Coordinates of C-alpha atoms in Angstrom, one line a residue:
M1 CA 35.5 -47.7 0.8
A2 CA 37.2 -49.1 -2.3
D3 CA 38.3 -46.4 -4.8
K4 CA 39.8 -47.8 -8.0
G5 CA 41.8 -45.0 -9.4
G6 CA 41.7 -42.3 -6.8
W7 CA 45.4 -41.8 -6.6
R8 CA 46.1 -38.4 -5.1
A9 CA 48.3 -36.4 -7.4
R10 CA 51.1 -34.1 -6.3
P11 CA 49.6 -31.5 -8.6
Y12 CA 51.3 -29.9 -11.5
R13 CA 50.8 -26.2 -10.9
L14 CA 50.2 -23.6 -13.7
F15 CA 49.6 -20.6 -11.4
A16 CA 51.6 -19.0 -8.6
D17 CA 49.6 -18.3 -5.4
E18 CA 49.2 -14.6 -6.4
E19 CA 47.8 -15.6 -9.8
V20 CA 45.3 -17.9 -8.1
T21 CA 44.1 -15.0 -6.0
K22 CA 44.0 -12.7 -9.1
I23 CA 41.8 -15.2 -11.0
A24 CA 39.5 -15.8 -8.0
E25 CA 39.1 -12.0 -7.6
G26 CA 38.3 -11.8 -11.3
V27 CA 35.5 -14.4 -10.9
F28 CA 33.9 -12.6 -8.0
W29 CA 34.2 -9.3 -9.9
T30 CA 32.5 -10.8 -12.9
L31 CA 29.6 -12.2 -10.9
E32 CA 29.0 -9.0 -9.0
N33 CA 29.5 -6.4 -11.8
V34 CA 28.7 -8.2 -15.0
G35 CA 26.3 -10.8 -13.8
I36 CA 24.7 -13.9 -15.2
E37 CA 21.7 -14.2 -17.6
V38 CA 19.3 -16.5 -15.8
N39 CA 16.6 -17.9 -18.1
S40 CA 14.7 -19.9 -15.5
E41 CA 12.1 -17.8 -13.7
S42 CA 12.2 -20.1 -10.6
A43 CA 16.0 -19.8 -10.4
R44 CA 15.6 -16.0 -10.6
D45 CA 13.1 -16.1 -7.8
V46 CA 15.5 -18.2 -5.6
L47 CA 18.4 -15.8 -6.3
Q48 CA 16.3 -12.6 -5.7
E49 CA 14.9 -14.0 -2.5
A50 CA 18.4 -14.6 -1.3
G51 CA 19.5 -11.0 -2.0
A52 CA 20.8 -11.0 -5.6
D53 CA 20.5 -7.9 -7.7
V54 CA 18.0 -8.5 -10.4
E55 CA 17.7 -6.1 -13.3
A56 CA 14.1 -4.8 -13.4
A57 CA 13.6 -5.1 -17.1
G58 CA 15.7 -8.2 -17.9
K59 CA 17.1 -11.6 -16.8
V60 CA 20.6 -10.6 -15.8
I61 CA 21.3 -11.2 -12.1
R62 CA 24.3 -9.9 -10.2
L63 CA 25.5 -12.2 -7.5
P64 CA 27.0 -10.6 -4.4
R65 CA 30.4 -12.0 -3.4
G66 CA 29.1 -13.1 0.0
M67 CA 26.3 -15.2 -1.6
V68 CA 28.8 -17.0 -3.8
E69 CA 31.2 -17.6 -0.9
D70 CA 28.4 -19.0 1.2
A71 CA 27.5 -21.4 -1.6
I72 CA 31.1 -22.5 -1.9
D73 CA 31.2 -23.1 1.9
R74 CA 27.9 -25.1 1.8
A75 CA 28.9 -27.3 -1.1
P76 CA 30.6 -30.5 0.1
S77 CA 34.4 -30.6 -0.5
R78 CA 34.1 -34.4 -0.7
V79 CA 31.6 -36.1 -2.9
I80 CA 31.4 -39.9 -3.0
L81 CA 30.0 -41.3 -6.3
H82 CA 29.1 -45.0 -5.7
G83 CA 29.1 -47.9 -8.0
R84 CA 26.5 -50.7 -7.9
D85 CA 29.5 -52.7 -6.8
P86 CA 31.3 -50.9 -3.9
D87 CA 34.6 -51.8 -5.5
H88 CA 33.9 -49.0 -8.0
D89 CA 33.1 -46.3 -5.5
L90 CA 34.9 -43.0 -6.3
C91 CA 36.0 -40.3 -3.8
L92 CA 36.1 -36.8 -5.4
E93 CA 38.1 -34.5 -3.3
D94 CA 41.4 -32.6 -3.2
A95 CA 43.6 -33.9 -6.0
R96 CA 42.3 -37.5 -6.2
V97 CA 42.1 -38.5 -9.9
H98 CA 39.6 -40.7 -11.8
F99 CA 39.2 -41.1 -15.5
G100 CA 36.2 -42.3 -17.5
T101 CA 34.0 -42.1 -20.6
G102 CA 32.0 -39.1 -21.9
G103 CA 30.4 -37.2 -24.7
T104 CA 27.0 -37.5 -26.4
V105 CA 28.5 -39.2 -29.5
L106 CA 26.3 -39.6 -32.5
Y107 CA 28.4 -42.1 -34.6
I108 CA 30.5 -45.1 -33.9
L109 CA 33.1 -47.0 -36.0
D110 CA 31.5 -50.5 -36.4
L111 CA 33.7 -53.1 -34.7
E112 CA 33.5 -55.5 -37.6
T113 CA 33.4 -53.3 -40.7
G114 CA 35.2 -50.2 -39.4
E115 CA 32.6 -48.1 -41.1
R116 CA 31.1 -45.0 -39.4
R117 CA 27.4 -45.5 -38.6
P118 CA 24.8 -43.9 -36.2
T119 CA 24.9 -45.0 -32.6
T120 CA 22.1 -47.1 -31.1
V121 CA 20.9 -48.2 -27.7
D122 CA 22.6 -51.5 -28.3
D123 CA 25.9 -49.6 -28.6
I124 CA 25.3 -48.0 -25.2
A125 CA 24.8 -51.5 -23.7
N126 CA 27.8 -53.0 -25.5
V127 CA 30.1 -50.1 -24.6
G128 CA 28.9 -50.3 -21.0
R129 CA 29.9 -54.0 -20.9
L130 CA 33.3 -53.2 -22.5
V131 CA 33.9 -50.4 -20.0
D132 CA 32.9 -52.7 -17.1
S133 CA 35.8 -55.0 -18.1
L134 CA 38.4 -52.2 -18.4
D135 CA 40.6 -51.8 -15.3
N136 CA 41.6 -48.2 -15.8
V137 CA 38.3 -46.7 -16.9
H138 CA 36.8 -45.8 -13.5
F139 CA 33.2 -44.7 -14.4
Y140 CA 30.7 -44.9 -17.2
L141 CA 29.5 -41.5 -18.2
V142 CA 26.8 -42.5 -20.8
P143 CA 28.7 -41.6 -24.0
L144 CA 26.4 -42.3 -26.9
Y145 CA 23.0 -41.1 -28.2
P146 CA 20.5 -43.7 -29.4
N147 CA 19.6 -42.3 -32.8
E148 CA 16.8 -44.7 -33.5
L149 CA 14.6 -43.5 -30.6
P150 CA 12.3 -40.5 -30.2
Q151 CA 13.6 -37.9 -27.8
E152 CA 11.0 -38.6 -25.2
D153 CA 12.3 -42.2 -24.9
V154 CA 16.0 -41.3 -24.9
D155 CA 16.7 -40.6 -21.2
V156 CA 15.2 -43.8 -19.7
N157 CA 16.8 -46.0 -22.4
R158 CA 20.3 -44.5 -22.1
F159 CA 20.4 -45.0 -18.4
Y160 CA 18.7 -48.4 -18.4
A161 CA 21.3 -49.7 -20.9
A162 CA 24.0 -48.4 -18.7
F163 CA 22.7 -49.7 -15.4
K164 CA 22.1 -53.1 -16.9
N165 CA 25.7 -53.5 -18.3
T166 CA 28.1 -52.0 -15.7
T167 CA 28.4 -51.8 -11.9
K168 CA 30.6 -48.7 -12.2
H169 CA 29.2 -45.3 -11.4
V170 CA 26.9 -44.0 -14.1
M171 CA 26.6 -40.3 -14.9
G172 CA 24.8 -38.7 -17.8
G173 CA 22.9 -35.7 -19.1
V174 CA 19.2 -35.8 -19.6
Y175 CA 17.0 -34.1 -22.1
T176 CA 13.6 -33.7 -20.4
T177 CA 12.2 -33.2 -16.9
D178 CA 10.0 -36.2 -17.3
G179 CA 13.0 -38.2 -18.4
L180 CA 15.0 -37.1 -15.4
R181 CA 12.2 -38.2 -13.0
E182 CA 12.0 -41.6 -14.8
V183 CA 15.7 -42.2 -14.5
I184 CA 15.7 -41.3 -10.8
E185 CA 12.7 -43.5 -10.2
M186 CA 14.4 -46.4 -12.0
A187 CA 17.6 -45.9 -10.0
A188 CA 15.6 -45.8 -6.8
M189 CA 14.0 -49.2 -7.7
I190 CA 17.5 -50.6 -8.1
A191 CA 18.8 -49.0 -4.9
G192 CA 15.7 -50.1 -2.9
D193 CA 14.1 -46.7 -2.5
E194 CA 15.0 -43.0 -3.0
D195 CA 16.5 -42.6 0.5
K196 CA 18.9 -45.4 -0.1
L197 CA 19.8 -43.9 -3.5
R198 CA 20.6 -40.6 -1.8
Q199 CA 22.8 -42.4 0.8
E200 CA 24.7 -44.3 -1.9
P201 CA 24.1 -42.6 -5.2
F202 CA 25.3 -44.9 -8.1
V203 CA 24.0 -42.4 -10.6
S204 CA 24.7 -38.6 -11.0
F205 CA 23.7 -36.0 -13.5
I206 CA 25.2 -33.2 -15.7
T207 CA 23.6 -29.8 -16.4
L208 CA 25.5 -27.3 -18.5
A209 CA 25.9 -23.6 -18.2
I210 CA 25.6 -21.9 -21.6
P211 CA 28.4 -19.4 -22.4
P212 CA 29.0 -16.6 -22.2
L213 CA 27.5 -16.1 -18.7
R214 CA 24.1 -17.7 -19.1
L215 CA 22.1 -20.3 -17.2
D216 CA 19.7 -22.0 -19.7
R217 CA 16.1 -22.4 -18.6
L218 CA 15.8 -26.2 -19.1
Y219 CA 19.3 -27.1 -17.8
T220 CA 18.8 -24.9 -14.8
E221 CA 15.5 -26.4 -13.9
L222 CA 16.9 -29.9 -14.3
M223 CA 19.7 -28.9 -12.0
M224 CA 17.3 -27.6 -9.4
E225 CA 15.2 -30.8 -9.6
V226 CA 18.4 -32.9 -9.0
A227 CA 19.3 -30.6 -6.1
R228 CA 15.9 -31.0 -4.5
R229 CA 16.4 -34.8 -4.7
G230 CA 19.8 -34.4 -3.0
L231 CA 21.6 -36.3 -5.7
P232 CA 25.0 -35.4 -7.2
V233 CA 25.1 -32.9 -10.0
A234 CA 28.0 -31.6 -12.1
I235 CA 27.6 -28.1 -13.5
P236 CA 30.2 -27.6 -16.2
S237 CA 30.8 -24.6 -18.4
E238 CA 31.6 -25.1 -22.1
V239 CA 33.4 -21.9 -22.9
L240 CA 35.1 -21.8 -26.3
A241 CA 38.1 -19.5 -26.1
G242 CA 37.9 -16.9 -28.9
A243 CA 34.2 -17.4 -29.5
S244 CA 32.0 -17.7 -26.3
G245 CA 35.0 -16.7 -24.1
P246 CA 38.0 -14.4 -24.3
M247 CA 40.8 -15.6 -26.6
T248 CA 43.1 -15.4 -23.6
L249 CA 43.1 -18.7 -21.6
A250 CA 43.1 -16.8 -18.3
G251 CA 40.0 -14.8 -19.4
S252 CA 38.2 -17.9 -20.5
I253 CA 39.0 -19.6 -17.1
V254 CA 37.4 -16.6 -15.4
V255 CA 34.2 -16.9 -17.5
Q256 CA 33.9 -20.7 -17.0
L257 CA 34.4 -20.5 -13.3
A258 CA 31.8 -17.7 -13.0
E259 CA 29.3 -19.8 -14.9
S260 CA 29.8 -23.0 -12.9
L261 CA 29.9 -21.2 -9.5
A262 CA 26.6 -19.4 -10.5
G263 CA 25.0 -22.8 -11.0
I264 CA 26.4 -24.1 -7.7
T265 CA 25.0 -21.0 -6.0
V266 CA 21.5 -21.8 -7.3
A267 CA 21.8 -25.5 -6.3
Q268 CA 23.0 -24.6 -2.8
L269 CA 20.2 -22.1 -2.3
V270 CA 17.6 -24.8 -3.4
N271 CA 19.1 -27.4 -1.1
P272 CA 22.1 -26.6 1.1
G273 CA 24.6 -29.3 1.1
T274 CA 23.7 -30.8 -2.3
P275 CA 26.7 -32.7 -3.7
T276 CA 27.5 -30.3 -6.5
I277 CA 30.6 -30.6 -8.7
L278 CA 32.4 -27.6 -10.2
G279 CA 32.8 -28.3 -13.9
S280 CA 34.7 -27.4 -17.0
V281 CA 34.6 -28.7 -20.6
A282 CA 36.1 -25.6 -22.1
S283 CA 38.2 -25.6 -25.2
I284 CA 39.4 -23.2 -28.0
M285 CA 38.1 -22.3 -31.4
D286 CA 40.1 -23.0 -34.5
M287 CA 40.6 -19.4 -35.8
K288 CA 41.1 -20.8 -39.4
S289 CA 37.8 -22.7 -39.7
S290 CA 35.7 -21.5 -36.7
A291 CA 35.6 -25.2 -35.5
Y292 CA 35.5 -26.5 -32.0
L293 CA 38.8 -28.2 -31.2
S294 CA 39.0 -31.1 -28.7
G295 CA 42.6 -32.2 -29.2
A296 CA 44.3 -28.8 -28.7
I297 CA 46.9 -28.6 -26.0
E298 CA 45.3 -25.3 -24.9
M299 CA 42.3 -27.3 -23.9
A300 CA 44.4 -29.3 -21.5
L301 CA 46.1 -26.1 -20.2
M302 CA 42.7 -24.7 -19.3
Q303 CA 41.5 -27.9 -17.7
A304 CA 44.7 -28.0 -15.6
G305 CA 44.3 -24.4 -14.6
V306 CA 40.7 -25.0 -13.5
A307 CA 41.8 -28.0 -11.5
Q308 CA 44.1 -25.7 -9.5
M309 CA 41.3 -23.3 -9.0
A310 CA 38.9 -26.1 -7.8
Q311 CA 41.5 -27.1 -5.2
H312 CA 41.7 -23.4 -4.1
Y313 CA 37.9 -23.4 -3.6
Q314 CA 38.1 -26.9 -2.1
L315 CA 35.4 -28.1 -4.5
P316 CA 35.4 -31.4 -6.4
L317 CA 35.9 -31.0 -10.2
Y318 CA 34.3 -32.5 -13.3
S319 CA 36.9 -32.0 -16.0
T320 CA 37.8 -33.3 -19.4
A321 CA 40.8 -34.8 -21.2
G322 CA 41.6 -37.5 -23.7
M323 CA 39.7 -36.1 -26.6
T324 CA 41.0 -35.8 -30.1
D325 CA 40.2 -34.2 -33.4
A326 CA 41.4 -37.4 -35.3
K327 CA 38.8 -39.3 -37.2
L328 CA 40.4 -42.7 -36.6
P329 CA 42.3 -44.5 -33.9
D330 CA 45.6 -43.3 -35.4
A331 CA 48.8 -41.6 -34.3
Q332 CA 47.1 -38.2 -34.0
A333 CA 44.5 -39.7 -31.7
G334 CA 47.2 -41.3 -29.6
Y335 CA 49.4 -38.2 -29.0
E336 CA 46.5 -35.8 -28.5
K337 CA 44.8 -38.1 -26.0
A338 CA 48.0 -38.9 -24.2
M339 CA 49.1 -35.3 -23.8
S340 CA 45.8 -34.0 -22.3
S341 CA 45.2 -37.1 -20.1
L342 CA 48.6 -36.9 -18.6
M343 CA 48.5 -33.1 -18.1
V344 CA 45.0 -32.9 -16.5
G345 CA 45.7 -36.1 -14.5
L346 CA 48.9 -34.6 -13.1
A347 CA 47.0 -31.4 -12.2
G348 CA 44.8 -33.4 -9.9
A349 CA 41.4 -33.1 -11.6
N350 CA 38.9 -35.4 -9.8
F351 CA 36.5 -36.7 -12.4
I352 CA 38.1 -36.6 -15.9
H353 CA 35.4 -37.5 -18.5
D354 CA 35.8 -37.9 -22.3
A355 CA 39.1 -39.8 -21.6
A356 CA 37.9 -43.1 -23.2
G357 CA 36.4 -43.7 -26.5
P358 CA 35.6 -40.4 -28.4
L359 CA 37.1 -39.3 -31.7
E360 CA 36.4 -36.5 -34.2
F361 CA 35.6 -33.6 -31.9
C362 CA 33.5 -36.0 -29.7
M363 CA 31.2 -36.7 -32.6
S364 CA 32.4 -40.3 -33.1
A365 CA 33.7 -43.2 -31.0
A366 CA 35.2 -46.6 -31.6
Y367 CA 35.1 -49.8 -29.6
E368 CA 38.9 -50.3 -30.1
Q369 CA 39.5 -46.7 -29.0
Y370 CA 38.0 -47.5 -25.6
V371 CA 40.7 -50.3 -25.3
I372 CA 43.5 -48.0 -26.4
D373 CA 42.4 -45.3 -24.1
D374 CA 42.2 -47.7 -21.2
E375 CA 45.9 -48.2 -21.7
I376 CA 46.7 -44.4 -22.1
I377 CA 44.8 -43.8 -18.8
G378 CA 46.7 -46.6 -17.1
M379 CA 50.0 -45.0 -18.0
A380 CA 48.7 -41.6 -17.0
M381 CA 47.6 -43.0 -13.6
R382 CA 51.0 -44.6 -13.1
A383 CA 52.5 -41.1 -13.6
V384 CA 49.9 -39.6 -11.1
R385 CA 50.9 -42.3 -8.5
G386 CA 54.4 -41.1 -8.8
I387 CA 57.4 -42.7 -7.0
E388 CA 57.0 -43.9 -3.5
V389 CA 60.0 -43.2 -1.3
N390 CA 60.4 -45.2 2.0
D391 CA 62.8 -47.7 3.6
E392 CA 61.4 -50.6 1.5
T393 CA 61.5 -48.8 -1.8
L394 CA 64.9 -47.3 -1.3
A395 CA 66.1 -51.0 -1.2
L396 CA 69.4 -50.1 0.6
E397 CA 69.7 -53.6 2.1
T398 CA 69.2 -55.2 -1.2
I399 CA 71.7 -52.9 -2.8
R400 CA 74.2 -53.9 -0.1
E401 CA 73.4 -57.6 -0.5
I402 CA 74.0 -57.5 -4.3
G403 CA 76.9 -55.1 -4.4
P404 CA 79.0 -54.1 -7.4
G405 CA 78.7 -56.3 -10.4
G406 CA 75.7 -58.4 -9.3
H407 CA 72.1 -58.4 -10.6
F408 CA 68.8 -57.8 -9.0
L409 CA 66.7 -60.2 -11.1
T410 CA 66.0 -62.8 -8.4
T411 CA 66.0 -60.7 -5.3
S412 CA 62.9 -60.6 -3.0
N413 CA 62.7 -56.8 -3.7
T414 CA 62.2 -57.5 -7.4
L415 CA 59.7 -60.3 -6.8
D416 CA 57.7 -58.2 -4.3
H417 CA 57.5 -55.1 -6.5
M418 CA 57.6 -56.3 -10.1
R419 CA 53.9 -56.1 -10.6
S420 CA 53.1 -53.0 -8.5
E421 CA 56.0 -50.8 -9.6
V422 CA 55.6 -51.2 -13.3
F423 CA 52.6 -50.6 -15.5
D424 CA 51.9 -53.7 -17.7
P425 CA 50.4 -52.7 -21.1
Q426 CA 48.0 -55.0 -22.9
V427 CA 47.8 -53.2 -26.3
A428 CA 51.3 -52.0 -26.7
N429 CA 53.6 -54.5 -28.4
R430 CA 57.0 -54.9 -26.6
Q431 CA 58.0 -58.1 -28.5
L432 CA 61.1 -58.4 -30.6
R433 CA 60.4 -57.9 -34.3
D434 CA 60.7 -61.6 -35.2
R435 CA 58.0 -62.6 -32.7
W436 CA 55.8 -59.7 -33.8
E437 CA 56.1 -60.6 -37.4
A438 CA 55.4 -64.3 -36.6
G439 CA 52.1 -63.1 -35.0
G440 CA 51.0 -61.4 -38.1
S441 CA 52.6 -57.9 -37.5
P442 CA 49.4 -56.4 -36.0
D443 CA 49.3 -52.7 -35.5
T444 CA 47.8 -51.0 -32.4
R445 CA 44.3 -50.7 -33.8
E446 CA 44.2 -54.3 -34.9
R447 CA 45.3 -55.5 -31.5
A448 CA 42.8 -53.3 -29.7
R449 CA 40.0 -54.5 -31.9
E450 CA 40.9 -58.1 -31.0
I451 CA 40.9 -57.3 -27.3
A452 CA 37.5 -55.5 -27.7
R453 CA 35.9 -58.5 -29.4
G454 CA 37.3 -60.8 -26.7
R455 CA 36.0 -58.5 -23.9
L456 CA 32.5 -58.2 -25.4
L457 CA 32.3 -62.0 -25.9
G458 CA 33.8 -63.0 -22.6
H459 CA 33.0 -60.5 -19.9
D460 CA 30.0 -61.0 -17.6
P461 CA 28.9 -57.9 -15.8
Q462 CA 26.7 -58.3 -12.8
A463 CA 23.2 -58.1 -14.3
L464 CA 20.2 -56.7 -12.5
H465 CA 18.2 -59.4 -10.7
P466 CA 15.7 -60.9 -13.1
D467 CA 12.7 -60.0 -10.9
L468 CA 14.0 -56.4 -10.6
D469 CA 14.6 -56.2 -14.3
R470 CA 11.1 -57.5 -15.0
R471 CA 9.6 -54.8 -12.7
I472 CA 11.6 -52.1 -14.4
R473 CA 10.4 -53.3 -17.8
E474 CA 6.8 -53.4 -16.7
R475 CA 7.1 -49.9 -15.2
F476 CA 8.8 -48.4 -18.3
A477 CA 7.1 -49.8 -21.3
N478 CA 9.3 -47.6 -23.6
I479 CA 12.5 -49.5 -22.9
A480 CA 13.8 -50.5 -26.3
L481 CA 16.8 -52.7 -25.4
E482 CA 15.9 -56.3 -26.1
E483 CA 15.9 -58.7 -23.2
Q484 CA 18.3 -60.9 -25.1
D485 CA 21.4 -58.9 -24.8
E486 CA 23.4 -57.7 -27.8
R487 CA 26.1 -60.3 -27.2
A488 CA 23.8 -63.0 -28.3
K489 CA 24.4 -61.8 -31.8
L490 CA 28.1 -62.8 -31.2
G491 CA 27.1 -66.3 -30.1
Q492 CA 27.2 -65.9 -26.4
T493 CA 24.8 -66.2 -23.5
R494 CA 23.2 -63.5 -21.3
P495 CA 25.1 -62.0 -18.3
R496 CA 24.7 -63.8 -15.0
A497 CA 22.3 -62.3 -12.5
M498 CA 23.1 -60.8 -9.1
G499 CA 21.8 -62.4 -6.0

């Protein structure tokens, strides 16, 4: 199986072993003694039948430790998220690291004008094609909301635009049960049938817990539907330290793990062995403004801590990094994104979403930011890969051959390793000043916009076969994306078809 990305980190550890044990015990204590408010009647029935303690007059359910431990044991430690192209298959286990897009962004900085405008279904298609061309962005978590569409048409249109424009794994949230079923039906048409989709799922879903310590009715029922179908589902918690979680980061980690494990317990009771993914999108609140912060270093600390706990439970992890509170692709965006991507990557989180594209508390995105973030991710992945030590890389024979006072420029060791050993940036400018000035003195954002335009014009993703595309359009009459793809407006032809 190909796994672009997928380097196994030698994880950065926040917690000593006894601290891991203390956190794990705190999570079990919380689930047994405080409990979870479960707003889905069908989920309450499943938990009660399995032996959970249900309050007679309410919705709070206390989960026995043994029930949660059984769910952790049933849940696969290894989840394969396939791409339509097997070269983009992802293996989520242990400390194997992958980065990708994320968010449900409402605004985008227009590539030509730079102005902030509402996102559309065409943007979902265009960003999908751009991501398909970026080497270091490993998956396409549908990152944008099509503002022009009624909610009942959103799910099928978001996923259709994604499937059509990338062969990387597609993940996303859904808004309605009917929409979820339509997306699964569409994916099964592409796979061949639903059994083939289960065997090689190129699509997966997100269903949130609602802090503090609540499972929402709709999200929980969507999660149960995905579990019944045997498809992968991430169940993240979105604790906000100081607001919906304790101000202390350790306390907020306890709350978010309790919420995600409660969801995993329900999914495993519905369908044992369901590929469930522990999840965290936790951050902190700005105590000065009461705002959600996405670029705070404390967010990265929590994500790194949860990664260590996921490895303790031997569960794959849906995590987040690479977000920023900056409104533009500027210096603030660069350092906030780089800090968290590097920290969470080195911690060995498996599926790090939000790492490409978003700005402004995940409310906005920019085409050029996807290109810049591809480079940040590439550098972070080079750090995750680390330094390989063996007889070849120690280069002792080469050192002896060159000896004192020589140079290594033309040695076979240099020629053999010059591409694999060193990350080669495409956006960063490493020219001397005179050459940079001769080229117009472009800054990072200008260079990234130029690259984004070139990728949108020149990259051909593997399109759906025309017959299959026609059948999908006939089945789902509410598809809004025009058959002539958005690139036609830039003077190019449609993508080539598969097979």
